[in-house]
Short mmCIF file of C-alpha atoms in Angstrom, two decimals:
data_model
loop_
_atom_site.label_atom_id
_atom_site.label_comp_id
_atom_site.label_asym_id
_atom_site.label_seq_id
_atom_site.Cartn_x
_atom_site.Cartn_y
_atom_site.Cartn_z
CA UNK P 113 75.81 125.97 68.70
CA UNK P 114 77.31 125.45 65.56
CA UNK P 115 77.98 121.48 64.72
CA UNK P 116 78.92 120.36 61.31
CA UNK P 117 77.40 116.87 61.37
CA UNK P 118 73.35 116.76 60.93
CA UNK P 119 72.38 115.87 64.45
CA UNK P 120 73.67 116.98 67.73
CA UNK P 121 76.16 114.97 69.74
CA UNK P 122 79.91 114.81 68.15
CA UNK P 123 80.68 111.55 69.81
CA UNK P 124 77.74 110.71 71.20
CA UNK P 125 75.32 111.67 68.23
CA UNK P 126 73.84 108.01 66.81
CA UNK P 127 74.93 107.17 63.97
CA UNK P 128 72.76 105.92 61.07
CA UNK P 129 73.21 101.92 59.38
CA UNK P 130 70.45 101.68 57.27
CA UNK P 131 66.56 102.15 56.74
CA UNK P 132 65.16 101.43 60.95
CA UNK P 133 68.55 100.81 61.98
CA UNK P 134 70.92 103.44 63.94
CA UNK P 135 73.50 102.65 66.27
CA UNK P 136 73.63 105.15 69.88
CA UNK P 137 77.34 106.85 69.02
CA UNK P 138 80.31 105.86 68.92
CA UNK P 139 80.94 106.32 72.84
CA UNK P 140 78.80 104.95 75.09
CA UNK P 141 80.21 104.69 78.31
CA UNK P 142 78.28 107.28 80.44
CA UNK P 143 80.06 105.92 83.46
CA UNK P 144 82.32 108.89 83.46
CA UNK P 145 79.77 112.25 82.59
CA UNK P 146 79.68 114.35 86.10
CA UNK P 147 77.10 114.28 87.32
CA UNK P 148 77.70 117.71 89.34
CA UNK P 149 78.16 119.32 86.55
CA UNK P 150 74.93 122.22 86.74
CA UNK P 151 71.81 123.35 84.46
CA UNK P 152 70.74 119.22 83.28
CA UNK P 153 68.07 117.58 85.67
CA UNK P 154 66.49 115.57 83.02
CA UNK P 155 69.11 113.05 83.00
CA UNK P 156 68.61 109.57 85.40
CA UNK P 157 71.51 107.59 86.54
CA UNK P 158 71.37 103.62 87.33
CA UNK P 159 71.91 102.36 90.54
CA UNK P 160 75.11 100.97 92.71
CA UNK P 161 78.49 102.36 91.56
CA UNK P 162 81.14 99.36 90.91
CA UNK P 163 85.33 99.97 89.74
CA UNK P 164 86.74 97.10 87.83
CA UNK P 165 89.08 97.25 90.52
CA UNK P 166 86.95 96.79 93.33
CA UNK P 167 88.76 92.65 94.31
CA UNK P 168 91.91 93.70 93.06
CA UNK P 169 93.76 96.70 94.27
CA UNK P 170 91.33 98.74 97.28
CA UNK P 171 93.66 101.28 97.40
CA UNK P 172 92.44 102.65 94.28
CA UNK P 173 88.99 103.77 96.29
CA UNK P 174 91.70 105.59 98.47
CA UNK P 175 93.17 107.55 95.54
CA UNK P 176 89.96 108.60 94.24
CA UNK P 177 89.18 111.79 96.52
CA UNK P 178 92.67 113.51 95.03
CA UNK P 179 92.56 112.34 91.37
CA UNK P 180 88.46 113.54 90.96
CA UNK P 181 89.77 116.94 92.41
CA UNK P 182 92.92 116.97 90.06
CA UNK P 183 90.89 116.14 87.50
CA UNK P 184 87.40 118.23 88.12
CA UNK P 185 89.33 121.61 88.13
CA UNK P 186 91.04 123.21 85.52
CA UNK P 187 94.95 121.68 85.57
CA UNK P 188 97.48 123.00 87.64
CA UNK P 189 99.46 126.10 86.55
CA UNK P 190 103.12 125.32 84.36
CA UNK P 191 103.30 129.28 86.35
CA UNK P 192 101.51 129.66 89.32
CA UNK P 193 100.51 133.38 89.91
CA UNK P 194 98.21 134.71 92.41
CA UNK P 195 94.49 132.88 92.67
CA UNK P 196 96.63 130.11 91.06
CA UNK P 197 98.23 129.54 94.64
CA UNK P 198 95.12 128.91 96.79
CA UNK P 199 94.15 125.36 93.94
CA UNK P 200 97.42 124.38 94.19
CA UNK P 201 97.14 124.85 98.21
CA UNK P 202 94.32 122.74 97.58
CA UNK P 203 95.51 119.97 95.55
CA UNK P 204 98.74 119.63 97.88
CA UNK P 205 96.36 119.12 100.81
CA UNK P 206 94.18 116.79 98.99
CA UNK P 207 97.11 114.93 98.45
CA UNK P 208 98.60 114.81 101.72
CA UNK P 209 95.66 113.65 103.04
CA UNK P 210 96.20 110.24 101.12
CA UNK P 211 98.90 109.72 103.53
CA UNK P 212 102.69 109.02 103.46
CA UNK P 213 102.06 105.49 102.37
CA UNK P 214 99.09 106.50 99.52
CA UNK P 215 101.18 109.40 98.42
CA UNK P 216 104.23 107.18 97.61
CA UNK P 217 102.29 104.17 96.33
CA UNK P 218 100.81 106.47 93.53
CA UNK P 219 103.47 108.56 92.59
CA UNK P 220 105.04 104.86 92.14
CA UNK P 221 102.17 103.77 90.23
CA UNK P 222 101.78 107.06 87.15
CA UNK P 223 104.60 106.28 85.15
CA UNK P 224 104.62 102.44 85.07
CA UNK P 225 102.89 100.42 82.29
CA UNK P 226 99.27 99.15 83.13
CA UNK P 227 100.85 95.42 81.70
CA UNK P 228 103.43 95.44 85.63
CA UNK P 229 100.95 97.15 87.94
CA UNK P 230 98.28 94.31 87.08
CA UNK P 231 100.97 92.39 87.30
CA UNK P 232 101.03 92.47 90.60
CA UNK P 233 97.74 92.08 91.25
CA UNK P 234 96.15 89.33 88.74
CA UNK P 235 97.59 86.04 87.88
CA UNK P 236 94.80 85.46 85.17
CA UNK P 237 95.69 86.76 82.15
CA UNK P 238 92.24 87.25 80.84
CA UNK P 239 91.20 88.95 83.58
CA UNK P 240 94.22 91.54 83.58
CA UNK P 241 93.42 91.59 80.11
CA UNK P 242 90.12 92.77 80.01
CA UNK P 243 91.02 95.38 83.69
CA UNK P 244 93.68 97.51 81.11
CA UNK P 245 90.92 97.85 77.51
CA UNK P 246 90.60 101.54 79.31
CA UNK P 247 93.75 102.12 79.26
CA UNK P 248 95.38 100.88 75.51
CA UNK P 249 91.34 101.78 74.53
CA UNK P 250 92.23 103.59 70.98
CA UNK P 251 95.87 104.73 72.06
CA UNK P 252 98.72 104.07 69.99
CA UNK P 253 100.38 102.13 72.73
CA UNK P 254 100.12 98.77 73.77
CA UNK P 255 99.75 97.54 77.70
CA UNK P 256 103.79 97.32 78.41
CA UNK P 257 103.85 101.53 77.31
CA UNK P 258 104.99 103.76 80.43
CA UNK P 259 102.10 105.65 81.99
CA UNK P 260 99.15 103.25 80.69
CA UNK P 261 98.53 102.69 84.47
CA UNK P 262 98.21 106.16 84.94
CA UNK P 263 95.21 106.25 82.00
CA UNK P 264 93.51 103.48 83.60
CA UNK P 265 93.83 104.94 87.69
CA UNK P 266 92.17 108.35 86.17
CA UNK P 267 89.19 106.15 84.22
CA UNK P 268 88.76 103.98 87.44
CA UNK P 269 88.51 106.73 89.83
CA UNK P 270 85.88 109.16 88.09
CA UNK P 271 83.65 106.53 87.06
CA UNK P 272 80.38 106.61 88.60
CA UNK P 273 76.95 106.01 87.57
CA UNK P 274 75.91 104.89 84.61
CA UNK P 275 72.88 107.82 82.37
CA UNK P 276 69.93 105.56 82.38
CA UNK P 277 68.93 105.10 78.33
CA UNK P 278 72.93 105.33 77.67
CA UNK P 279 74.66 108.35 75.65
CA UNK P 280 71.57 109.15 73.47
CA UNK P 281 69.52 109.47 76.12
CA UNK P 282 72.12 111.64 77.80
CA UNK P 283 72.23 113.84 73.92
CA UNK P 284 68.48 114.41 74.38
CA UNK P 285 68.91 115.83 78.69
CA UNK P 286 71.81 118.64 77.19
CA UNK P 287 70.00 119.60 74.24
CA UNK P 288 66.76 119.78 76.02
CA UNK P 289 69.10 121.68 79.17
CA UNK P 290 69.83 124.22 75.97
CA UNK P 291 66.33 125.03 74.36
CA UNK P 292 65.82 125.90 77.43
CA UNK P 293 68.27 128.18 78.06
CA UNK P 294 67.73 130.14 75.07
CA UNK P 295 70.61 128.58 72.95
CA UNK P 296 70.14 128.78 69.98
CA UNK P 297 71.54 125.30 67.66
CA UNK P 298 72.37 124.94 64.26
CA UNK P 299 73.11 121.36 62.98
CA UNK P 300 74.89 121.00 59.11
CA UNK P 301 77.01 124.23 59.93
CA UNK P 302 80.84 123.77 58.72
CA UNK P 303 82.24 127.32 60.35
CA UNK P 304 85.11 127.44 57.83
CA UNK P 305 87.22 130.15 59.42
CA UNK P 306 87.87 132.34 62.89
CA UNK P 307 88.56 135.85 62.14
CA UNK P 308 90.61 138.24 64.54
CA UNK P 309 91.22 141.80 64.27
CA UNK P 310 93.75 143.29 66.55
CA UNK P 311 94.87 139.91 68.50
CA UNK P 312 90.98 139.73 69.16
CA UNK P 313 88.19 137.17 67.70
CA UNK P 314 85.64 139.83 65.94
CA UNK P 315 83.93 136.79 63.64
CA UNK P 316 82.74 133.18 62.54
CA UNK P 317 83.23 132.45 59.37
CA UNK P 318 80.80 129.50 57.66
CA UNK P 319 80.89 127.48 54.83
CA UNK P 320 78.71 129.44 52.59
CA UNK P 321 79.97 132.99 53.24
CA UNK P 322 77.33 133.65 56.17
CA UNK P 323 79.56 135.56 59.19
CA UNK P 324 78.93 135.11 62.71
CA UNK P 325 80.21 138.53 64.31
CA UNK P 326 81.41 137.77 68.18
CA UNK P 327 84.54 138.99 71.05
CA UNK P 328 84.24 135.52 71.88
CA UNK P 329 84.06 131.65 70.99
CA UNK P 330 84.28 128.19 72.93
CA UNK P 331 85.45 125.48 70.55
CA UNK P 332 85.08 122.42 71.26
CA UNK P 333 86.52 121.09 67.66
CA UNK P 334 90.01 119.40 67.53
CA UNK P 335 92.45 121.20 68.96
CA UNK P 336 94.43 121.26 66.19
CA UNK P 337 91.65 121.72 64.00
CA UNK P 338 91.55 125.56 65.69
CA UNK P 339 95.04 125.78 65.05
CA UNK P 340 95.84 125.00 61.57
CA UNK P 341 92.92 124.56 59.87
CA UNK P 342 90.12 127.33 61.05
CA UNK P 343 92.45 130.76 61.94
CA UNK P 344 94.82 132.23 59.64
CA UNK P 345 98.50 131.87 59.21
CA UNK P 346 99.08 134.84 59.92
CA UNK P 347 97.68 135.60 63.71
CA UNK P 348 99.63 132.79 64.46
CA UNK P 349 102.38 132.97 67.00
CA UNK P 350 104.91 130.66 66.04
CA UNK P 351 105.45 128.57 69.08
CA UNK P 352 101.81 128.59 69.13
CA UNK P 353 101.60 127.14 65.22
CA UNK P 354 104.62 124.86 65.45
CA UNK P 355 103.03 123.42 69.50
CA UNK P 356 99.95 122.73 67.99
CA UNK P 357 101.89 121.00 65.16
CA UNK P 358 103.29 118.42 67.31
CA UNK P 359 100.21 117.36 69.08
CA UNK P 360 99.81 113.67 68.96
CA UNK P 361 97.05 112.05 67.14
CA UNK P 362 97.34 108.68 66.48
CA UNK P 363 94.49 106.81 66.56
CA UNK P 364 94.46 102.49 67.02
CA UNK P 365 90.74 102.34 66.87
CA UNK P 366 87.88 101.48 64.07
CA UNK P 367 84.42 101.03 64.89
CA UNK P 368 81.97 98.00 63.45
CA UNK P 369 77.95 98.07 63.18
CA UNK P 370 75.74 95.68 62.67
CA UNK P 371 72.28 95.40 61.92
CA UNK P 372 70.72 92.21 62.40
CA UNK P 373 67.15 91.17 61.90
CA UNK P 374 66.80 89.29 64.87
CA UNK P 375 69.20 88.80 67.59
CA UNK P 376 72.60 87.04 68.62
CA UNK P 377 71.43 84.06 70.29
CA UNK P 378 72.74 83.95 74.09
CA UNK P 379 75.54 82.29 74.99
CA UNK P 380 78.06 81.23 77.34
CA UNK P 381 81.02 83.56 76.15
CA UNK P 382 77.93 86.52 75.91
CA UNK P 383 74.97 85.62 77.81
CA UNK P 384 72.00 87.24 77.05
CA UNK P 385 71.66 89.77 81.34
CA UNK P 386 74.27 91.70 79.49
CA UNK P 387 74.40 94.10 77.21
CA UNK P 388 78.68 94.40 76.83
CA UNK P 389 81.84 91.96 75.85
CA UNK P 390 85.11 92.86 75.89
CA UNK P 391 86.64 89.49 73.30
CA UNK P 392 90.89 89.41 73.32
CA UNK P 393 92.91 87.27 71.83
CA UNK P 394 96.41 86.30 74.61
CA UNK P 395 96.58 88.25 77.43
CA UNK P 396 98.04 91.48 77.52
CA UNK P 397 101.31 89.45 75.87
CA UNK P 398 99.19 88.99 72.93
CA UNK P 399 97.42 92.87 72.80
CA UNK P 400 101.02 94.17 72.88
CA UNK P 401 102.17 91.58 70.39
CA UNK P 402 98.73 92.70 68.38
CA UNK P 403 99.74 96.23 68.80
CA UNK P 404 103.15 95.95 67.15
CA UNK P 405 101.72 94.99 63.76
CA UNK P 406 99.88 98.64 63.90
CA UNK P 407 102.41 100.67 64.82
CA UNK P 408 104.13 99.85 61.34
CA UNK P 409 100.53 100.53 60.32
CA UNK P 410 99.84 96.97 59.53
CA UNK P 411 97.33 94.66 61.04
CA UNK P 412 97.85 91.50 63.09
CA UNK P 413 95.02 89.30 64.01
CA UNK P 414 93.33 88.42 66.06
CA UNK P 415 91.80 91.92 67.74
CA UNK P 416 90.74 93.46 70.98
CA UNK P 417 87.05 93.94 70.14
CA UNK P 418 84.36 95.74 72.71
CA UNK P 419 81.08 95.08 71.90
CA UNK P 420 77.64 95.89 72.76
CA UNK P 421 74.53 95.10 71.83
CA UNK P 422 71.29 97.74 71.56
CA UNK P 423 68.12 96.90 70.70
CA UNK P 424 65.26 98.66 67.58
CA UNK P 425 62.41 98.87 66.23
CA UNK P 426 63.93 96.05 63.66
CA UNK P 427 66.30 93.82 65.33
CA UNK P 428 68.91 94.48 66.94
CA UNK P 429 72.27 96.93 66.50
CA UNK P 430 75.82 95.76 67.50
CA UNK P 431 77.84 98.01 67.98
CA UNK P 432 81.84 96.98 68.61
CA UNK P 433 84.90 99.09 68.50
CA UNK P 434 88.15 97.04 66.54
CA UNK P 435 91.61 97.57 68.83
CA UNK P 436 95.15 97.98 67.30
CA UNK P 437 93.56 98.91 63.52
CA UNK P 438 96.08 101.53 62.40
CA UNK P 439 95.81 105.16 60.18
CA UNK P 440 96.79 105.20 57.10
CA UNK P 441 95.81 108.10 54.64
CA UNK P 442 96.48 105.17 51.57
CA UNK P 443 92.45 104.42 50.68
CA UNK P 444 93.32 101.32 49.04
CA UNK P 445 95.05 100.08 52.13
CA UNK P 446 91.48 101.48 53.74
CA UNK P 447 89.76 99.35 51.59
CA UNK P 448 91.47 96.32 52.39
CA UNK P 449 91.02 96.98 56.11
CA UNK P 450 87.48 97.37 55.83
CA UNK P 451 87.41 94.27 54.35
CA UNK P 452 90.21 92.35 56.95
CA UNK P 453 88.16 93.99 60.06
CA UNK P 454 85.04 93.00 58.78
CA UNK P 455 85.95 89.59 58.23
CA UNK P 456 87.20 88.71 61.19
CA UNK P 457 84.18 90.48 63.07
CA UNK P 458 82.22 88.38 61.28
CA UNK P 459 84.12 85.16 62.03
CA UNK P 460 83.86 85.34 65.62
CA UNK P 461 80.58 85.96 66.13
CA UNK P 462 79.48 82.93 64.24
CA UNK P 463 81.27 81.51 66.48
CA UNK P 464 78.40 83.27 69.46
CA UNK P 465 75.54 82.52 67.11
CA UNK P 466 76.50 80.42 63.79
CA UNK P 467 72.67 81.46 62.09
CA UNK P 468 74.76 84.83 62.46
CA UNK P 469 74.92 85.59 58.81
CA UNK P 470 71.34 85.47 57.56
CA UNK P 471 70.27 87.87 60.19
CA UNK P 472 72.82 90.50 58.52
CA UNK P 473 70.90 93.17 56.75
CA UNK P 474 74.25 95.94 56.97
CA UNK P 475 77.52 96.27 58.11
CA UNK P 476 79.35 99.75 58.25
CA UNK P 477 83.30 99.06 59.22
CA UNK P 478 84.39 102.61 60.28
CA UNK P 479 88.54 102.71 59.86
CA UNK P 480 90.14 105.72 61.64
CA UNK P 481 90.94 107.67 58.46
CA UNK P 482 87.10 107.20 57.82
CA UNK P 483 86.57 108.22 61.88
CA UNK P 484 88.48 111.43 60.58
CA UNK P 485 86.52 112.37 57.57
CA UNK P 486 83.46 111.62 58.99
CA UNK P 487 83.68 113.46 63.08
CA UNK P 488 86.30 115.53 62.27
CA UNK P 489 88.94 113.32 64.08
CA UNK P 490 92.09 114.56 63.56
CA UNK P 491 94.23 111.19 62.61
CA UNK P 492 90.81 109.12 64.04
CA UNK P 493 92.32 109.40 67.63
CA UNK P 494 89.26 108.95 68.98
CA UNK P 495 90.08 111.04 72.67
CA UNK P 496 90.92 113.98 69.53
CA UNK P 497 94.40 113.99 71.40
CA UNK P 498 96.22 110.55 72.51
CA UNK P 499 96.32 109.80 76.54
CA UNK P 500 99.79 110.29 77.37
CA UNK P 501 102.01 111.52 80.32
CA UNK P 502 103.69 114.23 77.95
CA UNK P 503 100.09 114.96 77.07
CA UNK P 504 98.11 115.19 80.31
CA UNK P 505 97.18 118.42 82.69
CA UNK P 506 98.81 121.22 82.12
CA UNK P 507 100.36 120.06 79.09
CA UNK P 508 96.89 119.14 76.93
CA UNK P 509 97.12 119.21 74.35
CA UNK P 510 100.48 120.95 74.32
CA UNK P 511 101.74 123.86 76.66
CA UNK P 512 100.23 126.81 75.23
CA UNK P 513 96.41 125.74 74.64
CA UNK P 514 96.44 124.04 78.53
CA UNK P 515 94.35 125.61 80.88
CA UNK P 516 91.73 126.33 77.89
CA UNK P 517 92.16 129.93 76.86
CA UNK P 518 95.12 130.32 73.45
CA UNK P 519 97.00 133.62 73.23
CA UNK P 520 93.79 134.79 70.79
CA UNK P 521 91.74 136.79 73.64
CA UNK P 522 88.35 135.92 73.37
CA UNK P 523 89.24 132.23 72.22
CA UNK P 524 88.72 129.92 74.35
CA UNK P 525 89.12 125.57 73.96
CA UNK P 526 86.28 122.71 75.35
CA UNK P 527 86.57 119.99 73.38
CA UNK P 528 88.19 116.19 73.97
CA UNK P 529 91.67 117.44 73.45
CA UNK P 530 91.41 119.56 77.07
CA UNK P 531 91.85 118.67 79.93
CA UNK P 532 91.43 116.41 81.85
CA UNK P 533 90.74 114.26 78.71
CA UNK P 534 88.63 113.20 76.17
CA UNK P 535 85.75 109.98 77.31
CA UNK P 536 82.14 110.95 78.41
CA UNK P 537 82.48 113.64 80.89
CA UNK P 538 81.06 117.05 79.84
CA UNK P 539 84.47 118.58 82.09
CA UNK P 540 86.50 120.24 79.10
CA UNK P 541 83.44 122.35 78.15
CA UNK P 542 82.30 122.69 81.22
CA UNK P 543 85.88 123.89 82.81
CA UNK P 544 86.39 126.31 79.15
CA UNK P 545 82.86 127.72 79.47
CA UNK P 546 83.87 128.75 83.00
CA UNK P 547 87.19 129.91 82.09
CA UNK P 548 86.23 131.99 79.97
CA UNK P 549 83.18 133.54 81.97
CA UNK P 550 85.78 134.32 84.33
CA UNK P 551 87.64 136.41 82.38
CA UNK P 552 84.41 138.23 80.58
#
């Protein structure tokens, strides 16, 4: 396993802020990790599973078995043949078990906007904004965009019990399972290229010139990076290069970490017993207006903030996703964006704890451009590929790269840009590895 960064875990790896303080990782929600993945026995799960729709739309629970089957298997093929027909038959049977009424409801909901779907069930605008959050998180769209209801439905149907200890514990368990299985783990080892001979993978070239002879590679980095940066243009089919360049990867989320010498004071808005706070502005309509500015490369306030807090040896870390911060390559703009995002975060935290400024040891602000540089997230897209209907299932990340295989023999994909998507699930790598082994 070759990891370019100095720590293992990708988007779940700890993020150092200053001496004595580190954040648990870019992504923290482990409730979507699939417990049925074999080989990892050191993971403990919290008890109980709760979906945000428990009191809003009980039909979601009836959708759950069919959606889970759809998302926990390779995506349906565009041109089925042989054994694919059995997979399609199982999926069709799962959908048929929904019954006519629920099947029609599912077909109605999938292309809807999350704002319209929630508008049928939720009257409180603040609650509606909270419920809609998983659908718009990190995406280049607002709650009025078509297909965002599907993103929320998929998220809710796979949520289960979170991992005890969060993302850091999950990374440690996976690392332990790899070492137990004899996997050689090499952090701080960036890949410069993948060499192909006679249509098949032949070598992996590392930065510094070292080469590793191999006939098989499972690439879990961004699919555009694999195709456009690691492969030589002469090895690319023209259609593959064209499709890879058209994969949309626009990010709209900035990450802020505050190292505090002492914890935030509990408040009515953020009680001490709650680790997480979602803090919006003016409901779904306000969120749509905020995204309108991001769509044109600007920042509008109030930003949607997703805050979590974590105790550490020297105090507390407050980790914040600030949404509707657009990606721009302009470095001067990014400096200004860091300042604007930090200013809003500090201002709003002062309303929770007026003494917060006296507690701040250090602040780290990562714009989407910074996330691209530091974590290889092309365009700053935290899920690698935008979660839209035309980049889902058998079209994720694109038609020629769907189902984990590539036109290059021995080269497979297994990262967040593959089906079923980019949250912490383990499934893209699991399904990609199974596909690779089935071909050997």
